[in-house]
Amino acid sequence: MADSTSDQLANLDISEFDCPNLQRNLNILSPDYVDLAKMLIQNGQSHVFDEWPEPGVDDDEKLAFFDQIARLNSSYPGGLVQYINNAKELLADSKAGKNAFDGFTPSVPTGENLTFADENFIKYEETGVKEAKNAAFVLVAGGLGERLGYNGIKVALPSETSTGTCFLQLYIESILALQEASCRLAEGEPLKEIPLAIMTSDDTHARTLALLESNAYFGMKSTQVSLVKQEKVACLADNDARLAVDPQNKYRIQTKPHGHGDVHSLLYSSGLLNKWHDAGVKWVLFFQDTNGLLFKAIPASLGVSATKQYQVNSLAVPRKAKEAIGGIAKLTHADGRTMVINVEYNQLDPLLRATINSEGDVNCETGFSPFPGNINQLILELESYIEELKKTGGAIKEFVNPKYKDATKTSFKSSTRLECMMQDYPKTLPPTARVGFTVMDIWLAYAPVKNNPEDAAKVPKGNPYHSATSGEMAIYRAHSLILKKAGVQIADPVMHAYNGQEVEVWPRIVWKPKWALTFSDVKRKIGGNCSVSLKSTMVLKGRNIFIEGLSLNGTLIVDAIDDAEVKVEGSVQNVGWTLENVDYKDTRIPEEIRIRGFRISKVDQLEGNFREPGNYCLKP
Ligand code: UTP
């Protein structure tokens, strides 16, 4: 035994170690691990050594156990002791049925309600693009995606299958297009690179990195992208917050994800926030792994943040009463505290009933709930964000959601853990903080892919499927509606069922972010009388493609380098691409296709590829 270990042991009050299995193994532990052992015992965790055999048996595994404890201890703000204490408190509250919102009265906070394509919207989009060069983006992509059940990582899934562009590629190309457009507007100023941080976890890290590396970071400089990995937290076996030993391995504690709220402490502890601040970043935009529409909403929302100087801006959509998304509410406590925060839908109804409205969660005269629906995309003002994190270290208020065996709430069906959510960040802000929201049409802003086909098909009628099918169809619908607003005649959609889900099928229109980021961009690039039939597919992959009096009834693909200016006109008529139903259970078909319930049969198309600089006209 090393001398320092002997000293360490000498300092220990051995009577505290009422744990013979640990005591006889102390000799194999380093001083640091002895300290950890003591910490465990002192915090009611002696059961973790219950099955430990005598020294000489599985010694490597015993050390690996302490390696894990050391990791769990160092990755949680305040260490494992803090985690266990927080857990005891939250488990006691949960057992007592205590409501986190007791004493608070909700009211509707102030925010901006936008109408797509009106003057106000266009003005905000313009401001947002100007401001984008001062932004940094943060993608939270550490989630397991259990509900979707996809074998790969979610960001590798195609956002739509007309081009096969995966979510990560779409996000990166959107950021690069914003960077280019924003820097172009700031003529004379040095070019700025918009940083992207991606939060991964053990479940997603290696595959996210491999996806980036095998695709040359989708055109972004590798130095522009930072990966930060979240650690899991220990599972809890009972109301006394005893750590759950892995049933498969007595030398491991079971762990589970802590939730996307980890992003704040990781950004802080990694030093990224200060680095961005020094580089002149003013805004940090948080977004999630599978929302193919998000970047349609970013320019205007960032414009709102910049104009109103919001320290926190939550992107939101109109919410129908009782809809299963959280509502953004201002909560005022009897003691004077206030906060603007997301209230989960199952908490909103009882809170309203208990306070301002005996009918609970109901629509107002607009036909919607007065509380906007939170879509969990946040824009934070960096300066005040850093100031706040200096105080909190990025720790976010946690919650626990144990599944009890019975009404006595004395034991769990399976182990639980503490969780935290990124949108709970404003909970610790002072009442003077400028916290607002930006509401946008759901068709423009939100279509995540969260549910597997089987569960999506069971979603009650009228509620969103949030499946690969609905996510892809939402992209076509958004592009169709934007073009329609710009004056293009777009055929009406039809309803069709894929994988048991009835969805609106619009013409399959897709453009690269660099073709158009804002409504003004779209309008500049469309002229004359244009029409697109329902069977059509249109893919625009260049910055300088101009559509003039086009009548499209079939498939048109235009791909052009930045220095090629292409005018597309006339009447395009061909058999085009058709959608064929496929069954999600048909394992002969690749998973990323069959989970949509359709595959695209690329029969015929007019295709223009422009690889040399110059002016061109594409006419059938
Ligand atoms: P989701 O609600 O989609 O959860 O997360 P999930 O964990 O990915 O999927 P399920 O619940 O198991 O089906 C919203 C966003 O937060 C990220 C996800 O990657 C997604 O972008 N997330 C979630 C994290 O980054 N870490 C987490 O611990 C949980």
XYZ file of C-alpha atoms and ligand atoms in Angstrom:
649
model
C 0.000 0.000 0.000
C 1.358 3.470 -0.902
C 2.255 5.752 1.981
C -0.269 8.392 1.039
C -2.981 5.738 1.063
C -1.930 4.733 4.536
C -2.148 8.380 5.621
C -5.525 8.639 4.018
C -6.742 5.542 5.761
C -5.270 6.748 9.002
C -7.352 9.883 8.714
C -10.524 7.971 8.163
C -12.820 7.264 10.975
C -13.029 3.569 10.285
C -16.217 3.231 12.241
C -17.933 5.178 9.466
C -17.171 2.266 7.217
C -19.887 0.024 8.452
C -19.320 -1.848 5.276
C -17.125 -4.942 5.619
C -17.071 -5.645 1.865
C -15.515 -2.259 1.219
C -13.202 -2.354 4.222
C -11.500 -5.532 3.127
C -10.973 -4.070 -0.363
C -9.582 -0.708 0.734
C -6.006 -1.819 0.074
C -6.493 -1.912 -3.667
C -7.758 1.677 -3.864
C -5.766 4.847 -4.529
C -6.191 7.756 -2.071
C -8.588 9.503 -4.461
C -10.715 6.399 -4.663
C -10.670 5.994 -0.910
C -12.072 9.507 -0.674
C -14.782 8.595 -3.147
C -15.563 5.458 -1.160
C -15.905 7.521 1.983
C -18.160 9.980 0.191
C -20.405 7.129 -0.946
C -20.675 5.660 2.530
C -21.345 9.029 4.109
C -24.127 9.631 1.643
C -26.072 6.447 2.251
C -24.635 4.376 -0.587
C -22.997 1.421 1.204
C -25.360 -0.965 -0.616
C -23.268 -0.557 -3.798
C -20.632 -2.802 -2.151
C -23.105 -5.464 -1.013
C -21.983 -8.029 -3.583
C -18.248 -7.291 -3.542
C -16.022 -10.372 -3.038
C -12.687 -10.514 -1.212
C -9.549 -8.783 -2.550
C -7.896 -10.626 -5.411
C -11.220 -11.348 -7.085
C -12.252 -8.944 -9.879
C -9.861 -6.234 -8.659
C -9.770 -4.615 -12.126
C -13.540 -4.396 -12.129
C -13.514 -2.829 -8.683
C -11.150 -0.143 -9.930
C -13.329 0.339 -13.013
C -16.239 0.911 -10.641
C -14.352 3.777 -9.043
C -13.350 5.129 -12.457
C -17.052 5.402 -13.183
C -17.786 7.003 -9.802
C -15.013 9.549 -10.447
C -16.583 10.420 -13.822
C -20.067 10.745 -12.363
C -18.626 12.919 -9.620
C -16.669 15.298 -11.847
C -19.271 15.766 -14.580
C -22.048 17.048 -12.311
C -21.923 20.616 -10.968
C -21.299 20.115 -7.223
C -20.391 16.440 -7.655
C -22.240 13.282 -6.641
C -23.010 14.588 -3.156
C -24.940 17.454 -4.709
C -26.644 15.035 -7.087
C -27.737 12.747 -4.246
C -28.966 15.674 -2.155
C -30.901 17.167 -5.067
C -32.367 13.743 -5.745
C -33.487 13.249 -2.133
C -35.246 16.601 -2.152
C -36.933 16.122 -5.518
C -37.980 12.546 -4.713
C -39.524 13.704 -1.434
C -41.426 16.466 -3.277
C -42.580 13.972 -5.863
C -43.767 11.529 -3.198
C -45.640 14.330 -1.425
C -47.246 15.293 -4.748
C -45.823 18.806 -4.407
C -46.455 21.030 -7.409
C -43.441 23.012 -8.603
C -45.794 25.846 -9.535
C -47.524 26.157 -6.171
C -47.975 29.812 -5.251
C -47.562 31.023 -8.855
C -50.256 32.724 -10.930
C -49.914 32.508 -14.711
C -50.472 35.355 -17.158
C -49.709 35.838 -20.845
C -46.212 37.261 -21.314
C -45.304 39.820 -23.957
C -43.885 38.661 -27.229
C -44.094 39.109 -30.954
C -46.728 37.395 -33.094
C -45.549 37.240 -36.678
C -47.561 36.758 -39.852
C -45.550 35.212 -42.625
C -44.747 37.550 -45.544
C -46.290 40.733 -44.165
C -44.265 43.944 -43.930
C -43.327 43.376 -40.318
C -42.144 39.827 -41.018
C -40.037 40.975 -43.963
C -38.481 43.739 -41.870
C -37.579 41.269 -39.097
C -36.109 38.836 -41.619
C -33.892 41.583 -43.006
C -32.706 42.551 -39.521
C -32.141 38.890 -38.652
C -29.942 38.231 -41.687
C -27.876 41.341 -40.905
C -27.450 40.165 -37.319
C -26.624 36.551 -38.213
C -22.901 37.249 -38.536
C -22.978 37.873 -34.768
C -24.609 34.543 -33.996
C -23.386 31.157 -32.815
C -25.505 28.032 -33.204
C -25.864 25.164 -30.761
C -27.390 21.882 -31.859
C -28.437 19.587 -29.034
C -28.009 16.109 -30.436
C -27.322 13.833 -27.507
C -30.796 12.305 -27.283
C -31.358 8.573 -27.547
C -34.319 8.937 -29.876
C -36.085 6.005 -28.213
C -39.476 7.053 -29.562
C -38.223 7.062 -33.134
C -36.289 3.845 -32.665
C -34.024 4.572 -35.655
C -30.810 2.566 -35.697
C -28.595 5.456 -36.672
C -28.266 8.938 -35.220
C -31.190 11.235 -35.912
C -29.135 14.007 -37.559
C -28.033 11.506 -40.230
C -31.612 10.893 -41.368
C -32.653 12.485 -44.643
C -34.768 15.563 -43.931
C -36.506 14.752 -47.234
C -35.822 12.093 -49.821
C -36.122 14.130 -53.032
C -32.526 15.256 -52.498
C -31.589 12.931 -49.595
C -30.144 15.876 -47.635
C -29.667 14.756 -44.047
C -30.592 17.027 -41.149
C -26.998 17.842 -40.249
C -26.219 18.834 -43.837
C -29.343 20.994 -43.994
C -28.380 22.749 -40.767
C -24.785 23.362 -41.804
C -25.747 24.592 -45.272
C -28.310 26.922 -43.676
C -25.707 28.379 -41.325
C -23.226 28.826 -44.176
C -25.874 30.530 -46.313
C -26.706 32.863 -43.419
C -23.022 33.590 -42.922
C -22.573 34.416 -46.592
C -25.687 36.606 -46.795
C -24.938 38.397 -43.540
C -21.324 39.138 -44.408
C -22.352 40.343 -47.881
C -24.589 42.932 -46.210
C -21.743 44.040 -43.975
C -19.546 45.061 -46.891
C -16.139 46.302 -45.861
C -16.161 44.423 -42.556
C -13.918 41.371 -42.186
C -15.607 38.059 -42.983
C -16.975 36.358 -39.886
C -17.424 32.640 -39.436
C -20.563 31.589 -37.577
C -19.575 28.938 -35.025
C -21.549 25.744 -34.551
C -21.401 23.678 -31.362
C -22.982 20.251 -31.255
C -23.812 18.606 -27.952
C -23.444 14.855 -28.252
C -23.583 11.986 -25.767
C -21.994 8.547 -25.614
C -24.959 7.371 -27.691
C -24.296 9.818 -30.524
C -20.769 11.225 -30.302
C -18.719 8.850 -32.454
C -21.355 8.628 -35.164
C -21.831 12.407 -35.282
C -18.105 12.929 -35.673
C -17.899 10.215 -38.333
C -20.792 11.793 -40.266
C -19.032 15.161 -40.245
C -15.635 13.770 -41.155
C -16.834 11.532 -43.952
C -18.649 14.478 -45.523
C -15.917 17.108 -45.148
C -18.104 18.855 -42.536
C -20.662 19.505 -45.276
C -18.660 22.489 -46.480
C -18.038 24.102 -43.099
C -14.483 24.501 -41.826
C -13.791 21.795 -39.256
C -12.428 24.510 -36.957
C -15.838 26.188 -37.031
C -17.497 23.156 -35.432
C -17.051 22.137 -31.777
C -18.397 18.941 -30.297
C -19.146 18.876 -26.578
C -20.183 15.581 -25.044
C -22.657 15.309 -22.203
C -22.241 12.580 -19.599
C -25.050 10.481 -18.260
C -26.131 10.660 -14.642
C -26.544 7.927 -12.064
C -29.876 6.150 -11.785
C -31.699 6.083 -8.470
C -33.209 2.938 -7.025
C -35.510 4.351 -4.356
C -36.864 7.397 -2.533
C -33.667 7.562 -0.419
C -31.753 8.291 -3.626
C -29.729 5.101 -3.375
C -27.710 4.681 -6.566
C -28.979 1.848 -8.772
C -26.452 -0.926 -9.311
C -26.536 -2.265 -12.854
C -28.393 -5.616 -12.736
C -25.981 -6.960 -15.408
C -22.793 -5.888 -13.645
C -22.396 -5.465 -9.896
C -19.395 -3.178 -10.462
C -21.334 -0.529 -12.376
C -23.944 2.071 -11.511
C -26.796 2.266 -13.984
C -26.805 5.556 -15.870
C -29.266 7.420 -18.071
C -29.259 10.717 -19.989
C -29.711 13.823 -17.887
C -31.563 15.744 -20.614
C -30.754 18.604 -22.965
C -30.485 21.075 -20.065
C -26.847 19.906 -19.774
C -26.030 22.111 -22.729
C -25.722 25.215 -20.558
C -23.149 23.859 -18.107
C -21.186 22.261 -20.958
C -21.009 25.446 -23.021
C -19.843 27.251 -19.930
C -17.299 24.726 -18.672
C -15.872 24.117 -22.163
C -14.915 27.805 -22.404
C -16.816 28.154 -25.682
C -19.006 30.999 -24.451
C -16.051 33.190 -23.525
C -14.300 32.319 -26.757
C -17.383 33.339 -28.733
C -17.761 36.497 -26.699
C -14.176 37.480 -27.490
C -14.871 36.872 -31.176
C -17.781 39.332 -31.108
C -20.674 36.861 -30.906
C -23.866 38.428 -29.536
C -26.498 35.716 -29.938
C -26.577 31.998 -29.210
C -29.261 30.024 -31.043
C -30.212 26.607 -29.678
C -31.959 24.064 -31.851
C -32.822 20.370 -31.986
C -31.853 17.383 -34.070
C -34.758 16.866 -36.475
C -36.673 20.019 -37.345
C -36.367 20.491 -41.102
C -38.241 23.807 -40.988
C -36.282 25.558 -38.285
C -34.121 27.736 -40.501
C -37.223 29.178 -42.181
C -38.018 30.703 -38.798
C -34.509 31.784 -37.789
C -34.024 35.063 -39.716
C -37.258 36.661 -38.467
C -36.847 35.404 -34.871
C -33.279 36.648 -34.691
C -34.575 39.951 -36.058
C -37.060 40.052 -33.173
C -34.306 39.320 -30.619
C -32.107 42.084 -32.030
C -34.898 44.653 -32.353
C -36.407 44.027 -28.927
C -33.053 43.273 -27.302
C -34.473 40.102 -25.801
C -32.091 38.285 -23.473
C -34.182 35.170 -24.008
C -36.390 34.635 -27.039
C -38.347 31.367 -27.226
C -39.606 30.358 -30.616
C -43.231 29.393 -30.428
C -46.247 28.431 -32.518
C -49.947 29.082 -31.983
C -51.185 26.496 -29.532
C -54.629 24.912 -29.396
C -55.892 24.475 -25.846
C -54.955 21.034 -24.444
C -52.527 20.395 -27.320
C -49.617 18.273 -26.101
C -46.980 21.008 -26.223
C -45.908 23.254 -23.383
C -47.238 26.803 -23.129
C -45.038 29.836 -22.531
C -46.391 31.695 -19.524
C -45.421 34.472 -17.178
C -45.608 33.158 -13.621
C -45.898 35.536 -10.700
C -45.423 34.179 -7.193
C -47.299 35.437 -4.150
C -43.899 36.552 -2.804
C -43.300 38.766 -5.864
C -40.979 36.499 -7.876
C -41.752 36.326 -11.609
C -40.460 34.255 -14.502
C -41.371 33.676 -18.129
C -41.154 29.969 -18.642
C -42.407 26.928 -20.491
C -45.162 25.149 -18.552
C -45.685 21.579 -19.722
C -49.216 21.012 -21.042
C -50.125 18.548 -18.274
C -49.178 21.176 -15.665
C -50.773 24.136 -17.438
C -54.367 22.960 -17.156
C -54.319 22.314 -13.370
C -52.377 25.530 -12.799
C -54.962 27.582 -14.701
C -57.848 25.856 -12.915
C -56.270 26.529 -9.547
C -55.658 30.208 -10.310
C -57.176 32.353 -13.059
C -59.601 30.204 -15.006
C -61.868 27.519 -13.558
C -62.207 26.059 -17.079
C -58.470 25.430 -17.249
C -56.653 25.237 -20.549
C -59.144 26.737 -23.066
C -58.908 28.730 -26.289
C -59.469 32.483 -26.296
C -61.321 34.535 -28.934
C -58.555 33.854 -31.494
C -59.436 30.156 -31.434
C -56.076 29.394 -29.814
C -54.773 29.174 -26.267
C -53.526 32.608 -25.173
C -50.297 30.863 -24.156
C -48.035 30.294 -27.178
C -46.790 26.746 -27.789
C -43.125 26.225 -27.008
C -41.067 24.515 -29.722
C -37.858 24.513 -27.719
C -35.710 26.602 -29.983
C -34.110 29.420 -28.003
C -32.186 32.560 -28.834
C -30.096 33.861 -25.924
C -28.215 37.124 -25.777
C -24.639 36.102 -25.041
C -23.499 38.861 -22.687
C -26.313 38.351 -20.165
C -26.139 34.578 -20.654
C -22.495 34.541 -19.578
C -23.272 36.791 -16.606
C -25.976 34.389 -15.469
C -23.828 31.300 -15.921
C -21.042 32.855 -13.895
C -23.518 32.664 -10.995
C -25.032 29.256 -11.653
C -22.252 27.423 -13.503
C -24.973 26.437 -15.918
C -26.851 24.251 -13.444
C -30.482 24.061 -14.509
C -33.418 23.331 -12.217
C -34.005 19.596 -12.402
C -37.022 17.376 -12.066
C -37.624 13.696 -11.408
C -40.293 11.513 -12.890
C -40.328 8.159 -11.081
C -42.764 5.475 -12.211
C -44.107 4.211 -8.867
C -45.161 0.604 -8.320
C -48.350 1.642 -6.515
C -50.179 4.510 -4.845
C -48.019 4.293 -1.709
C -45.213 5.749 -3.825
C -42.679 3.772 -1.815
C -40.990 1.877 -4.652
C -40.305 2.329 -8.349
C -41.126 0.053 -11.274
C -37.633 0.731 -12.594
C -34.818 3.023 -11.583
C -35.217 6.746 -12.225
C -32.837 9.728 -12.496
C -32.792 13.502 -12.347
C -33.392 15.314 -15.614
C -33.123 18.881 -16.817
C -34.381 20.764 -19.840
C -32.658 23.503 -21.777
C -35.797 25.666 -21.846
C -35.752 25.883 -18.032
C -32.765 28.220 -18.231
C -34.892 31.375 -17.526
C -36.063 29.923 -14.185
C -33.113 31.454 -12.347
C -33.184 34.827 -14.132
C -34.046 38.006 -12.208
C -37.464 39.585 -12.922
C -35.733 42.435 -14.763
C -34.491 40.043 -17.482
C -35.978 40.694 -20.918
C -37.597 37.361 -21.694
C -39.960 37.176 -24.653
C -41.169 34.930 -27.426
C -41.714 34.930 -31.166
C -44.771 33.159 -32.506
C -44.790 31.886 -36.063
C -47.051 29.676 -38.118
C -46.439 26.037 -37.369
C -46.210 25.174 -41.091
C -43.208 27.481 -41.325
C -41.365 26.662 -38.128
C -41.871 23.223 -36.659
C -42.022 19.652 -37.939
C -39.794 17.398 -35.822
C -39.227 13.691 -36.443
C -39.679 12.017 -33.073
C -42.115 9.110 -33.427
C -41.812 5.713 -35.063
C -44.443 4.790 -37.699
C -46.411 2.500 -35.420
C -46.811 5.062 -32.648
C -47.378 7.928 -35.091
C -50.289 6.038 -36.636
C -51.900 5.897 -33.182
C -51.666 9.667 -32.586
C -55.215 10.977 -31.952
C -56.736 12.678 -34.986
C -55.859 16.353 -35.295
C -52.596 16.033 -33.345
C -49.278 16.168 -35.189
C -47.629 12.845 -36.065
C -44.063 14.128 -35.617
C -42.880 11.222 -37.773
C -40.480 10.867 -40.700
C -43.551 10.942 -42.967
C -44.985 14.175 -41.590
C -41.523 15.764 -41.266
C -40.787 15.290 -44.959
C -44.256 16.321 -46.117
C -44.002 19.472 -43.981
C -40.908 20.541 -45.921
C -42.755 20.233 -49.252
C -45.771 22.043 -47.813
C -43.672 24.927 -46.457
C -41.868 25.436 -49.758
C -45.166 25.221 -51.669
C -46.849 27.747 -49.373
C -43.915 30.154 -49.576
C -43.959 30.034 -53.387
C -47.722 30.446 -53.355
C -47.352 33.573 -51.254
C -44.788 34.798 -53.791
C -47.410 34.514 -56.501
C -46.757 31.059 -57.967
C -49.851 29.023 -58.764
C -49.416 25.884 -56.702
C -51.816 22.977 -57.076
C -53.910 22.184 -54.023
C -52.642 19.268 -51.937
C -54.320 15.870 -51.663
C -54.624 13.732 -48.553
C -52.868 10.388 -48.685
C -52.067 7.738 -46.083
C -48.491 6.515 -45.622
C -47.685 4.074 -42.811
C -51.221 4.605 -41.532
C -50.854 8.393 -41.294
C -53.062 10.740 -43.334
C -50.904 13.595 -44.583
C -51.256 16.486 -47.018
C -49.227 15.811 -50.131
C -48.045 18.946 -51.920
C -45.767 19.260 -54.948
C -42.286 18.201 -53.844
C -40.502 21.555 -53.877
C -37.078 21.841 -52.257
C -34.391 24.472 -52.431
C -30.933 24.748 -50.938
C -30.673 27.421 -48.235
C -28.372 29.454 -50.435
C -31.110 29.799 -53.068
C -33.327 31.646 -50.611
C -33.145 32.269 -46.874
C -35.904 34.849 -46.633
C -39.193 35.637 -48.307
C -37.578 38.623 -50.053
C -34.963 36.271 -51.567
C -37.742 34.073 -52.947
C -39.599 37.014 -54.436
C -36.467 38.313 -56.142
C -35.929 34.980 -57.833
C -39.433 34.339 -59.109
C -41.012 36.328 -61.929
C -43.847 36.180 -64.452
C -46.742 33.760 -64.252
C -45.471 30.515 -62.783
C -47.371 27.356 -61.963
C -46.527 24.005 -60.404
C -48.815 20.961 -60.692
C -49.393 18.447 -57.935
C -47.373 15.666 -59.553
C -44.338 17.958 -59.813
C -40.972 17.935 -58.120
C -38.707 20.986 -58.244
C -35.211 21.029 -56.756
C -33.160 24.234 -56.844
C -29.523 23.831 -55.877
C -27.813 27.075 -56.846
C -27.574 30.606 -55.532
C -28.360 32.354 -58.832
C -31.283 30.472 -60.302
C -34.138 32.675 -61.527
C -37.554 31.253 -62.356
C -39.418 33.219 -65.035
C -42.899 32.337 -66.224
C -42.314 28.621 -65.624
C -45.083 26.102 -66.019
C -43.997 22.879 -64.324
C -45.786 19.587 -64.732
C -43.167 16.951 -63.990
C -39.715 17.067 -62.420
C -37.176 19.864 -62.749
C -33.731 19.747 -61.130
C -31.401 22.706 -61.429
C -27.888 22.549 -60.017
C -25.564 25.496 -60.562
C -22.303 26.791 -59.127
C -22.392 30.258 -57.538
C -20.888 31.937 -60.611
C -23.417 30.468 -62.996
C -26.575 32.539 -63.407
C -29.409 30.430 -64.721
C -32.787 31.568 -65.973
C -35.425 28.851 -66.084
C -38.498 29.432 -68.228
C -41.123 27.821 -70.422
C -43.228 24.755 -69.967
C -41.649 21.676 -68.425
C -43.644 18.543 -69.007
C -42.463 15.040 -68.179
C -43.528 11.902 -66.314
C -41.558 13.111 -63.318
C -41.012 11.371 -59.985
C -43.742 9.403 -58.308
C -44.362 8.438 -54.692
C -44.835 4.726 -54.065
C -46.253 3.429 -50.817
C -43.952 1.147 -48.825
C -44.572 -0.584 -45.519
C -42.405 0.235 -42.510
C -42.298 -3.466 -41.677
C -40.681 -4.345 -45.021
C -37.090 -4.875 -43.892
C -35.837 -5.311 -47.478
C -36.135 -1.526 -47.793
C -33.556 0.688 -46.055
C -34.784 1.877 -42.682
C -34.525 5.603 -43.448
C -36.904 5.081 -46.393
C -39.398 2.638 -44.970
C -40.047 4.713 -41.850
C -41.597 7.346 -44.193
C -44.024 4.912 -45.771
C -43.100 5.971 -49.311
C -40.231 5.866 -51.700
C -39.633 8.154 -54.638
C -39.485 6.499 -58.027
C -37.332 8.779 -60.190
C -38.803 8.019 -63.592
C -38.069 11.103 -65.665
C -36.886 14.672 -65.194
C -35.494 17.776 -66.844
C -32.098 18.346 -65.297
C -29.777 21.305 -65.724
C -26.208 21.137 -64.354
C -24.172 24.299 -64.624
C -20.570 23.781 -63.570
C -18.880 26.671 -65.438
C -19.284 30.390 -64.709
C -21.577 32.236 -67.131
C -25.163 33.177 -67.955
C -27.515 30.433 -69.005
C -31.122 29.867 -69.952
C -32.763 26.532 -69.229
C -35.755 26.007 -71.464
C -37.287 22.679 -72.365
P -36.208 14.663 -27.670
O -37.378 15.189 -26.959
O -36.362 14.444 -29.136
O -35.674 13.419 -26.906
O -35.024 15.656 -27.424
P -34.700 12.244 -27.342
O -34.028 11.808 -26.087
O -33.790 12.614 -28.482
O -35.699 11.157 -27.875
P -36.615 10.144 -27.027
O -37.319 10.972 -25.993
O -35.664 9.122 -26.473
O -37.528 9.582 -28.045
C -35.048 16.956 -27.904
C -33.645 17.346 -28.332
O -32.772 17.290 -27.236
C -31.672 16.452 -27.520
C -32.156 15.520 -28.607
O -31.065 15.016 -29.332
C -33.054 16.440 -29.391
O -32.322 17.243 -30.296
N -31.288 15.775 -26.263
C -32.200 15.089 -25.541
C -29.984 15.863 -25.844
O -29.138 16.496 -26.523
N -29.635 15.235 -24.680
C -30.527 14.563 -23.930
O -30.130 14.029 -22.858
C -31.842 14.476 -24.368
